[in-house]
XYZ file of C-alpha atoms in Angstrom:
666
model
C 258.888 0.730 -70.057
C 257.226 -0.131 -73.327
C 259.053 -2.166 -75.913
C 258.009 -3.216 -79.384
C 258.796 -6.709 -80.765
C 259.135 -7.095 -84.518
C 259.297 -10.543 -86.186
C 259.993 -11.305 -89.828
C 259.632 -14.852 -91.188
C 261.543 -15.358 -94.448
C 262.214 -18.437 -96.560
C 265.522 -19.135 -94.809
C 265.639 -17.041 -91.566
C 263.208 -15.769 -89.049
C 264.439 -12.431 -87.590
C 263.376 -10.670 -84.376
C 264.135 -7.228 -83.025
C 263.171 -5.355 -79.813
C 262.789 -1.548 -80.068
C 262.426 0.854 -77.110
C 259.209 2.685 -77.951
C 259.990 5.941 -76.249
C 263.536 6.434 -77.652
C 263.221 4.602 -81.005
C 266.343 2.663 -80.379
C 267.199 -0.940 -81.213
C 267.604 -2.849 -77.943
C 268.503 -6.257 -79.437
C 268.258 -8.360 -82.635
C 268.289 -12.095 -83.220
C 268.084 -14.665 -86.031
C 266.919 -18.304 -86.217
C 266.409 -20.667 -89.094
C 262.829 -20.737 -90.474
C 261.610 -24.230 -89.731
C 259.247 -26.162 -91.988
C 256.757 -27.672 -91.558
C 256.545 -26.495 -87.897
C 257.132 -22.729 -88.186
C 256.683 -22.287 -84.447
C 260.151 -23.723 -83.738
C 261.915 -21.027 -85.716
C 259.508 -18.256 -84.624
C 259.916 -19.293 -80.962
C 263.687 -19.511 -81.156
C 263.996 -15.966 -82.644
C 261.632 -14.454 -80.069
C 263.342 -16.177 -77.159
C 266.793 -15.151 -78.238
C 265.856 -11.512 -78.823
C 264.018 -11.291 -75.440
C 267.028 -12.759 -73.680
C 269.550 -10.442 -75.381
C 267.311 -7.363 -74.775
C 266.892 -8.272 -71.034
C 263.180 -7.425 -71.074
C 260.357 -9.277 -69.500
C 257.209 -10.426 -71.366
C 255.157 -7.777 -69.610
C 257.361 -5.104 -71.076
C 256.282 -5.975 -74.651
C 253.558 -3.492 -75.684
C 253.055 -4.556 -79.292
C 254.128 -7.361 -81.613
C 254.263 -6.945 -85.336
C 254.952 -9.609 -87.975
C 256.135 -9.360 -91.531
C 256.803 -12.239 -93.882
C 257.982 -13.184 -97.342
C 256.265 -16.557 -97.158
C 253.300 -15.435 -99.305
C 255.551 -13.819 -101.887
C 257.860 -16.880 -102.026
C 254.963 -19.267 -102.337
C 253.620 -17.400 -105.407
C 257.061 -17.109 -106.982
C 257.716 -20.860 -106.483
C 254.174 -21.935 -107.331
C 253.384 -23.406 -103.944
C 250.099 -23.342 -101.959
C 247.000 -25.469 -101.298
C 244.639 -26.897 -103.844
C 241.703 -24.556 -104.481
C 238.400 -24.509 -106.340
C 237.236 -21.391 -108.199
C 233.497 -20.663 -108.354
C 233.123 -18.316 -111.417
C 229.659 -16.669 -111.574
C 228.442 -15.066 -114.743
C 231.674 -15.217 -116.671
C 232.305 -16.570 -120.213
C 234.991 -19.163 -120.842
C 237.063 -16.582 -122.683
C 236.962 -14.306 -119.558
C 238.616 -17.067 -117.482
C 241.505 -17.355 -119.906
C 242.410 -13.735 -119.330
C 244.618 -12.357 -116.484
C 246.656 -15.606 -116.196
C 243.766 -17.498 -114.548
C 244.482 -20.787 -116.322
C 248.126 -20.680 -115.141
C 247.053 -19.731 -111.622
C 244.635 -22.610 -111.462
C 247.290 -25.157 -112.484
C 244.679 -27.894 -113.168
C 242.601 -27.147 -110.057
C 238.778 -27.276 -110.579
C 236.749 -24.375 -111.896
C 232.949 -24.435 -111.359
C 231.088 -22.079 -113.696
C 227.640 -20.948 -112.601
C 224.932 -18.815 -114.150
C 224.362 -15.533 -112.313
C 226.111 -12.195 -111.912
C 225.140 -8.536 -112.167
C 225.681 -5.649 -114.657
C 227.656 -2.491 -114.103
C 224.684 -0.911 -112.329
C 224.468 -3.732 -109.842
C 221.327 -5.224 -111.417
C 221.026 -8.998 -111.609
C 221.440 -10.276 -115.149
C 220.631 -13.954 -114.364
C 219.458 -15.920 -111.373
C 222.151 -17.612 -109.291
C 222.168 -21.377 -109.902
C 222.743 -22.855 -106.443
C 221.470 -26.247 -107.476
C 224.427 -26.541 -109.962
C 226.760 -25.416 -107.140
C 225.612 -28.102 -104.769
C 225.967 -30.801 -107.463
C 229.503 -29.636 -108.265
C 230.499 -29.546 -104.647
C 229.483 -33.132 -104.166
C 231.851 -34.223 -106.907
C 234.948 -32.247 -105.743
C 238.171 -33.909 -104.716
C 238.448 -33.870 -100.925
C 241.990 -32.575 -101.334
C 240.613 -29.076 -102.139
C 241.689 -26.895 -99.186
C 239.899 -23.626 -99.899
C 237.567 -21.901 -102.262
C 237.637 -18.711 -104.268
C 234.422 -17.036 -105.455
C 234.231 -14.419 -108.184
C 231.094 -12.954 -109.836
C 230.736 -10.467 -112.611
C 230.422 -6.887 -111.203
C 230.489 -8.164 -107.648
C 231.960 -4.889 -106.572
C 228.700 -3.224 -107.715
C 226.575 -5.905 -106.074
C 228.123 -8.712 -103.938
C 224.886 -10.607 -103.394
C 225.738 -13.637 -105.472
C 229.276 -14.006 -104.061
C 227.848 -13.806 -100.539
C 225.191 -16.396 -101.265
C 227.766 -18.825 -102.714
C 230.177 -18.181 -99.824
C 227.419 -19.016 -97.262
C 226.497 -22.139 -99.187
C 230.067 -23.424 -99.357
C 230.676 -22.750 -95.700
C 227.515 -24.615 -94.838
C 228.532 -27.576 -96.964
C 232.259 -27.894 -96.288
C 233.344 -25.575 -93.452
C 236.479 -24.831 -95.478
C 237.811 -21.210 -96.031
C 236.094 -19.212 -98.747
C 237.466 -16.044 -100.355
C 235.135 -13.561 -102.117
C 236.736 -11.358 -104.754
C 234.712 -8.264 -103.699
C 236.318 -8.439 -100.233
C 239.729 -8.048 -101.763
C 239.365 -5.260 -104.259
C 236.790 -2.734 -105.361
C 238.158 -2.791 -108.878
C 235.892 -3.680 -111.833
C 238.214 -6.157 -113.691
C 236.421 -9.461 -113.025
C 239.029 -11.959 -114.266
C 241.820 -10.061 -112.445
C 239.680 -10.064 -109.269
C 239.078 -13.780 -109.760
C 242.840 -14.332 -110.028
C 243.416 -12.369 -106.823
C 240.784 -14.462 -105.012
C 242.383 -17.724 -106.242
C 245.796 -16.725 -105.005
C 244.387 -15.571 -101.704
C 242.649 -18.970 -101.225
C 245.914 -20.724 -101.953
C 247.738 -18.848 -99.205
C 245.194 -19.185 -96.415
C 246.691 -22.349 -94.910
C 250.255 -21.017 -95.096
C 249.653 -17.662 -93.444
C 247.222 -19.097 -90.905
C 249.909 -21.557 -89.870
C 252.450 -18.782 -89.430
C 250.173 -16.512 -87.399
C 249.027 -19.439 -85.213
C 252.716 -20.344 -84.606
C 253.533 -16.829 -83.540
C 250.457 -16.439 -81.340
C 251.060 -19.848 -79.694
C 254.563 -18.856 -78.679
C 253.481 -15.424 -77.457
C 250.902 -17.122 -75.250
C 253.516 -19.596 -73.979
C 255.786 -16.680 -73.030
C 252.855 -14.786 -71.375
C 253.081 -11.971 -73.926
C 249.589 -10.517 -74.111
C 250.283 -7.678 -76.535
C 248.314 -7.178 -79.707
C 249.704 -8.996 -82.805
C 249.781 -6.894 -85.998
C 250.804 -7.996 -89.501
C 252.460 -5.868 -92.163
C 250.446 -5.512 -95.345
C 251.955 -5.292 -98.832
C 251.805 -1.466 -98.889
C 253.619 -1.287 -95.528
C 250.506 -0.561 -93.403
C 249.687 -2.677 -90.374
C 246.629 -4.952 -90.205
C 245.248 -7.119 -87.371
C 246.169 -10.776 -87.386
C 242.478 -11.663 -87.922
C 242.388 -9.659 -91.173
C 245.672 -11.226 -92.344
C 244.219 -14.731 -91.703
C 241.139 -13.856 -93.841
C 243.033 -12.009 -96.551
C 246.550 -13.485 -96.714
C 246.957 -12.133 -100.270
C 247.322 -8.763 -98.671
C 250.612 -9.879 -97.126
C 252.279 -10.511 -100.507
C 255.280 -8.181 -100.498
C 254.746 -7.714 -96.789
C 258.400 -8.479 -96.080
C 259.677 -6.203 -98.821
C 257.309 -3.405 -97.670
C 258.604 -3.804 -94.127
C 262.183 -3.697 -95.358
C 261.635 -0.368 -97.152
C 260.144 1.080 -93.972
C 263.134 -0.354 -92.048
C 265.597 1.041 -94.583
C 264.219 4.548 -94.226
C 264.230 4.312 -90.457
C 267.802 2.911 -90.310
C 269.450 5.207 -92.830
C 267.438 8.417 -92.968
C 267.706 8.234 -96.770
C 264.799 9.913 -98.535
C 265.624 9.008 -102.119
C 267.266 5.710 -102.820
C 266.852 2.315 -104.378
C 266.332 -0.311 -101.680
C 267.512 -3.807 -102.608
C 266.711 -6.591 -100.161
C 268.319 -10.037 -100.839
C 266.752 -12.960 -99.039
C 266.999 -16.672 -99.552
C 264.498 -16.868 -102.371
C 264.087 -13.390 -103.913
C 265.678 -10.043 -104.452
C 263.209 -7.195 -103.955
C 263.934 -3.700 -105.365
C 261.848 -0.642 -104.539
C 262.333 3.113 -104.972
C 262.223 5.180 -101.801
C 261.071 8.692 -102.768
C 260.667 11.548 -100.400
C 261.030 9.004 -97.564
C 258.066 6.851 -98.728
C 257.909 3.705 -100.856
C 256.102 4.042 -104.167
C 252.735 2.250 -104.465
C 252.023 0.262 -107.650
C 248.824 1.750 -109.090
C 248.302 -1.430 -111.214
C 248.385 -3.812 -108.275
C 251.174 -5.954 -106.925
C 252.930 -8.185 -109.436
C 254.623 -11.286 -108.027
C 256.219 -13.801 -110.346
C 253.921 -14.127 -113.434
C 250.823 -12.821 -111.702
C 249.456 -9.267 -111.647
C 247.047 -9.012 -108.762
C 244.563 -6.314 -107.597
C 246.301 -6.005 -104.223
C 247.618 -2.549 -103.407
C 251.289 -2.917 -102.500
C 254.624 -1.220 -102.820
C 255.910 -0.868 -106.379
C 258.425 -3.653 -106.038
C 260.309 -5.593 -108.587
C 260.640 -9.092 -107.216
C 263.077 -11.483 -108.860
C 263.707 -15.123 -108.086
C 267.330 -14.449 -107.055
C 268.690 -15.091 -103.550
C 271.234 -16.793 -101.375
C 269.453 -20.109 -101.815
C 268.842 -19.941 -105.536
C 269.376 -23.001 -107.629
C 272.571 -23.025 -109.786
C 272.147 -23.895 -113.464
C 274.539 -24.368 -116.371
C 273.432 -22.372 -119.362
C 273.101 -23.741 -122.867
C 275.789 -23.127 -125.437
C 279.477 -24.046 -125.842
C 280.750 -21.693 -123.135
C 278.215 -23.052 -120.549
C 278.067 -20.138 -118.087
C 276.022 -20.124 -114.920
C 272.574 -18.795 -114.135
C 270.892 -18.584 -110.735
C 267.202 -19.090 -109.807
C 264.291 -18.686 -109.798
C 263.762 -21.835 -107.797
C 264.837 -21.899 -104.200
C 266.725 -24.989 -102.862
C 267.793 -25.855 -99.358
C 271.559 -25.226 -99.329
C 273.366 -28.517 -98.883
C 275.539 -26.969 -96.184
C 272.329 -26.271 -94.208
C 270.859 -29.723 -95.024
C 274.005 -31.271 -93.580
C 273.447 -29.408 -90.300
C 269.953 -30.878 -89.987
C 270.738 -34.374 -91.338
C 274.508 -34.683 -91.065
C 274.922 -38.511 -91.547
C 272.429 -38.907 -94.397
C 273.642 -35.828 -96.349
C 277.354 -36.590 -96.030
C 276.729 -40.267 -96.921
C 274.749 -39.315 -100.030
C 277.379 -36.827 -101.179
C 280.185 -39.339 -100.489
C 278.436 -41.976 -102.653
C 278.171 -39.467 -105.539
C 281.810 -38.388 -105.149
C 283.054 -41.952 -105.308
C 282.393 -41.847 -109.101
C 284.374 -39.502 -111.335
C 281.412 -39.023 -113.595
C 278.924 -36.610 -112.028
C 275.571 -38.237 -111.203
C 272.525 -37.531 -113.433
C 270.754 -35.990 -110.458
C 273.572 -33.486 -109.880
C 273.962 -34.622 -106.335
C 270.618 -32.998 -105.278
C 268.697 -34.357 -102.379
C 264.942 -34.588 -101.698
C 264.040 -33.511 -98.101
C 260.749 -34.440 -96.533
C 259.279 -31.553 -94.552
C 256.108 -33.136 -93.127
C 255.311 -33.897 -89.530
C 253.146 -36.923 -90.437
C 252.712 -38.704 -93.758
C 250.598 -36.392 -95.946
C 247.146 -37.430 -96.899
C 245.263 -37.206 -100.221
C 248.222 -38.336 -102.411
C 247.884 -40.220 -105.633
C 249.677 -43.538 -106.223
C 252.983 -42.136 -107.585
C 253.048 -39.424 -104.877
C 252.532 -41.988 -102.265
C 255.346 -44.159 -103.616
C 257.799 -41.232 -103.362
C 256.582 -40.277 -99.930
C 257.026 -43.823 -98.679
C 260.672 -43.882 -99.887
C 261.251 -40.644 -97.983
C 259.725 -41.864 -94.733
C 263.134 -42.572 -93.178
C 264.629 -39.225 -94.216
C 266.346 -37.437 -97.101
C 267.368 -39.327 -100.273
C 269.381 -38.524 -103.366
C 267.042 -37.273 -106.106
C 267.841 -40.287 -108.219
C 266.835 -42.564 -105.323
C 263.623 -40.743 -104.449
C 262.487 -40.588 -108.094
C 263.277 -43.797 -109.930
C 261.378 -43.460 -113.196
C 260.654 -40.611 -115.551
C 256.902 -40.937 -114.886
C 257.511 -40.024 -111.254
C 259.001 -36.590 -112.019
C 255.660 -34.832 -112.241
C 254.508 -36.437 -108.908
C 257.659 -35.015 -107.286
C 256.835 -31.608 -108.744
C 253.375 -31.814 -107.149
C 254.820 -32.735 -103.781
C 257.212 -29.731 -103.972
C 254.357 -27.433 -105.045
C 252.223 -28.437 -102.142
C 255.121 -27.905 -99.685
C 255.563 -31.498 -98.607
C 259.152 -31.809 -99.797
C 262.083 -29.540 -100.656
C 265.015 -30.076 -102.976
C 268.462 -29.525 -101.502
C 271.318 -28.576 -103.825
C 274.181 -26.228 -104.605
C 273.345 -22.553 -103.951
C 275.254 -19.217 -103.543
C 275.018 -19.803 -99.758
C 277.080 -22.941 -100.276
C 279.519 -20.986 -102.471
C 279.931 -18.411 -99.723
C 280.876 -21.218 -97.319
C 283.426 -22.650 -99.768
C 285.089 -19.228 -100.073
C 284.986 -18.542 -96.261
C 282.560 -15.648 -96.781
C 280.101 -17.412 -94.408
C 280.547 -19.763 -91.538
C 277.030 -20.512 -90.375
C 276.590 -24.002 -91.693
C 278.657 -27.113 -92.761
C 281.553 -26.000 -94.912
C 282.649 -29.497 -95.686
C 279.280 -30.385 -97.186
C 279.450 -27.236 -99.252
C 282.861 -28.205 -100.641
C 281.615 -31.724 -101.486
C 278.605 -30.227 -103.316
C 280.763 -27.763 -105.250
C 283.206 -30.501 -106.145
C 280.369 -32.582 -107.587
C 278.928 -29.592 -109.528
C 282.382 -28.641 -110.811
C 282.693 -32.020 -112.541
C 279.718 -31.364 -114.778
C 280.330 -30.579 -118.405
C 279.404 -27.574 -120.410
C 278.348 -27.544 -124.077
C 281.913 -27.878 -125.256
C 282.537 -30.933 -123.125
C 284.758 -29.151 -120.636
C 284.373 -29.290 -116.908
C 282.445 -26.352 -115.489
C 285.305 -25.446 -113.112
C 288.694 -26.735 -112.041
C 287.930 -26.931 -108.332
C 285.371 -25.987 -105.680
C 286.941 -22.531 -104.981
C 286.883 -21.565 -108.705
C 283.263 -22.603 -109.003
C 282.421 -20.737 -105.781
C 283.816 -17.555 -107.148
C 281.944 -18.089 -110.430
C 278.639 -18.421 -108.477
C 279.364 -15.299 -106.346
C 280.242 -13.294 -109.517
C 276.982 -14.516 -111.179
C 274.895 -13.460 -108.192
C 276.583 -9.999 -108.340
C 275.906 -9.751 -112.151
C 272.237 -10.731 -111.793
C 271.775 -8.319 -108.929
C 273.192 -5.488 -111.101
C 270.642 -6.490 -113.719
C 267.810 -6.304 -111.176
C 268.746 -2.824 -110.162
C 269.187 -1.667 -113.738
C 265.776 -3.061 -114.794
C 264.145 -1.220 -111.876
C 266.010 1.974 -112.871
C 265.045 1.786 -116.536
C 261.393 1.167 -115.617
C 261.350 3.993 -113.064
C 262.825 6.501 -115.520
C 260.031 5.682 -118.045
C 261.997 4.270 -120.884
C 259.594 2.873 -123.523
C 261.523 -0.274 -124.296
C 261.515 -3.443 -122.209
C 263.745 -2.887 -119.106
C 265.204 -6.445 -119.474
C 266.178 -5.765 -123.060
C 267.649 -2.343 -122.234
C 269.721 -3.934 -119.424
C 271.385 -6.294 -121.949
C 271.759 -3.640 -124.671
C 275.284 -3.212 -125.983
C 275.410 0.529 -124.998
C 274.358 -0.386 -121.452
C 277.064 -2.937 -121.154
C 279.647 -0.495 -122.623
C 278.570 2.167 -120.101
C 279.005 -0.304 -117.202
C 282.474 -1.277 -118.639
C 283.436 2.458 -118.771
C 284.220 2.236 -122.501
C 286.982 4.674 -123.503
C 287.533 5.213 -127.225
C 286.205 7.773 -129.723
C 283.220 7.452 -127.578
C 283.740 7.802 -123.868
C 280.917 6.122 -121.998
C 279.910 5.663 -118.422
C 276.679 4.450 -116.853
C 275.907 4.830 -113.141
C 272.968 5.169 -110.785
C 271.887 8.641 -109.761
C 270.723 7.656 -106.303
C 272.257 5.550 -103.538
C 271.464 1.845 -103.150
C 270.502 0.666 -99.610
C 271.476 -2.987 -99.422
C 269.529 -5.141 -96.976
C 269.468 -8.790 -96.028
C 271.747 -11.155 -94.170
C 274.042 -11.589 -97.175
C 274.014 -8.066 -98.497
C 277.404 -7.315 -96.849
C 278.891 -10.333 -98.608
C 277.829 -9.468 -102.170
C 276.732 -5.825 -102.467
C 280.045 -4.088 -102.305
C 280.883 -5.477 -105.732
C 277.317 -4.519 -106.947
C 277.974 -0.872 -105.964
C 281.355 -0.857 -107.711
C 279.849 -2.197 -110.915
C 277.077 0.368 -110.943
C 279.152 3.294 -109.855
C 276.715 3.850 -107.061
C 276.987 4.709 -103.383
C 276.187 1.497 -101.519
C 274.645 2.054 -98.083
C 274.907 -1.048 -95.830
C 273.215 0.034 -92.545
C 273.849 -1.415 -89.137
C 271.018 -3.929 -88.449
C 270.296 -4.118 -92.129
C 270.078 -7.846 -91.792
C 266.919 -7.452 -89.724
C 265.489 -4.381 -91.474
C 262.211 -6.273 -92.160
C 261.627 -6.892 -88.479
C 262.426 -3.239 -87.696
C 260.051 -2.007 -90.409
C 257.331 -4.262 -89.001
C 257.040 -2.218 -85.789
C 257.455 1.325 -87.128
C 254.374 1.358 -89.423
C 250.795 2.533 -89.048
C 247.394 1.061 -89.511
C 245.812 2.287 -92.775
C 242.411 1.140 -94.035
C 241.039 2.349 -97.372
C 237.793 1.721 -99.283
C 236.553 2.981 -102.598
C 232.904 3.556 -103.531
C 231.111 5.277 -106.364
C 227.920 7.222 -107.124
C 226.677 6.916 -110.656
C 223.759 8.311 -112.605
C 221.131 5.577 -112.953
C 219.689 4.674 -116.376
C 216.172 5.004 -115.015
C 216.793 8.339 -113.249
C 218.253 9.146 -109.849
C 221.655 7.992 -108.534
C 223.092 4.703 -107.321
C 225.632 4.600 -104.540
C 227.765 1.508 -104.542
C 228.610 0.871 -100.898
C 230.561 -2.000 -99.263
C 227.281 -3.767 -98.352
C 225.645 -3.253 -101.796
C 223.981 -0.568 -103.984
C 221.605 2.068 -102.556
C 219.348 4.313 -104.702
C 218.921 8.075 -104.164
C 216.855 10.699 -105.959
C 219.264 13.573 -105.278
C 222.902 13.774 -106.173
C 224.084 15.677 -103.107
C 222.176 13.372 -100.815
C 223.703 10.326 -102.501
C 227.259 11.761 -102.247
C 226.782 12.535 -98.586
C 225.396 9.053 -97.956
C 228.307 7.438 -99.817
C 230.877 9.453 -97.883
C 229.271 8.707 -94.535
C 228.933 5.000 -95.310
C 232.521 4.632 -96.482
C 233.859 6.683 -93.545
C 231.929 4.561 -91.006
C 233.211 1.446 -92.702
C 236.928 2.369 -92.508
C 236.692 3.912 -89.061
C 235.178 0.609 -87.698
C 237.929 -1.350 -89.406
C 240.744 0.864 -88.005
C 239.331 0.774 -84.546
C 239.059 -2.999 -84.708
C 242.763 -2.997 -85.571
C 243.517 -1.034 -82.390
C 243.456 2.576 -83.511
C 241.598 4.624 -80.817
C 240.983 7.779 -82.813
C 241.612 7.196 -86.631
C 242.302 10.128 -88.924
C 239.882 10.002 -91.892
C 240.712 11.477 -95.263
C 238.559 11.545 -98.424
C 239.708 11.765 -102.034
C 236.987 12.720 -104.520
C 237.086 12.265 -108.253
C 233.919 13.858 -109.810
C 233.349 13.067 -113.479
C 231.152 15.401 -115.548
C 230.411 15.938 -119.201
C 229.733 19.335 -120.751
C 226.732 19.296 -123.000
C 225.223 22.472 -124.513
C 227.045 24.630 -121.932
C 225.721 22.528 -119.097
C 227.623 20.195 -116.867
C 226.102 16.741 -116.676
C 227.033 14.518 -113.718
C 228.359 11.063 -114.777
C 230.149 9.453 -111.824
C 231.805 10.296 -108.463
C 234.520 8.016 -107.088
C 235.366 8.390 -103.411
C 238.368 6.799 -101.712
C 238.167 7.038 -97.900
C 241.141 6.210 -95.695
C 241.411 5.869 -91.923
C 244.820 5.713 -90.376
C 246.742 5.889 -87.140
C 249.151 4.080 -84.866
C 247.726 1.034 -83.112
C 247.165 1.247 -79.392
C 250.268 0.484 -77.325
C 249.641 -1.680 -74.326
C 251.083 -0.035 -71.144
C 250.946 -3.051 -68.841
């Protein structure tokens, strides 16, 4: 019998599920903590547990599929490797657009002469001498390179030449912007390439961990990875283009939600440890964002589900808001819950919390801890980063002990950004343990953390809460309130209101409708579609969310592993876009994946373009395991009418190959 193994690696948990391929039934599910820096421990534990519970042998596994929120979380939290951008043929003003400066975060930018025009014609020779000089002066801590050239989608020659030169010089991963998108927006393509380069090490580590454990268990099935639009790609493609896995976990969760509930029209809200992801399921399919995936502050050129991702989850940091009343706010940064930290480092965590509790005045660091997450002491650190790392060599420390001067705060931020350390502090997960809504981790550590936080003062000088239980309920109520806001913002945006969805959500009339105002005006605001709540903690929080919104809340069985289920029910889908344009010097230019080709006849050019694109996507789909891909072609022919005659301007073809990957039969 053939079984399908789905694995989803999130910020807090790694989930696994075994489905019986013939009957489409869930055979077993399992969860394990996501383990950093060695992801293989958590991945292996989840796989081993689900295989044991399903009572299947390794030879029974016909396909393995992986989804993950790690790429999404890394971009939301500003993590990832150090990269260098090679910008070819761009002006300095171009690089300030599309959020590139923020994305670079101080990493090096090498500007070179070169590039092409909209017709694919070279506008300046490529300056490889300047490239070699710049490479020699780069910091060795750069982990990957991003290459973007003007109009590279019309002619990729300069990007390819720079890629080959960098690989020959450094051997490090190189991302070319034309390989990620056929769109013409150069700065936005450059941003997408930068983010892709940042994620290579992270996603490669995850895939390697999964593959290593599959080999150790003698599972020889093909490994697929869920793309951000819900389609499946091979693990080799995911390694090369990890940016395509942003929103992979959310896309898988939407597919899982549809499979689990049978709902065709609903809002799907998936709460994880780091983010809450909201997507509209319409006619049984997730909506695709035509503008490209947006994650955190960045709008990319990656095709993905139209998902609103907010830094709100079970492990979100708890803040006291400004003002006299001093309410609470959650996120966007993820912390390790102190109740979880106490499971992993019981003596150190409890000792640190007890030292803080010995003083009635709450500590300046709020009782937060700094947790090292490296296997060996990281290399390439500056002096202040090294000092902090050496203090942490023996294990976790209170924040005030790890960082002892104000000048060391930026160094700690850099260590967090690069994934070498994590902060541990009070989170909604801890609040759930205080209130007996969860029992997975160390309740006593959660109570100590809540006691410390409750002693803090708001703007009026009053303690935030009288006791841990009161504070715990305040945190849970705040998570419910912010989740309601997430769903309202998604609904306002989907219904096409012109005003800012965040402003509409806070509008007095919106709040009155939620409160069911009854006066001369009788007001009620509710959602017109059900909400499917997914995630390990959805059952804890989402009942109150449905009540507040007047919505039907669907909490499906196995909803806590919907991502892993969605990972194995998808299809391979490969698309490519090309164009045929009228040339300035007569004839027609077809812009193919390998570069431009000139034709004298329009129909011949169109036929060559369609044939070239079809062959490209068919080969890609077959490489991903689809034996006989279905190929579809969308054509957009643009013409102008001049003196009662139609003049050809441009033809844009989008060719897609799709199908289920081959299932091994042992």
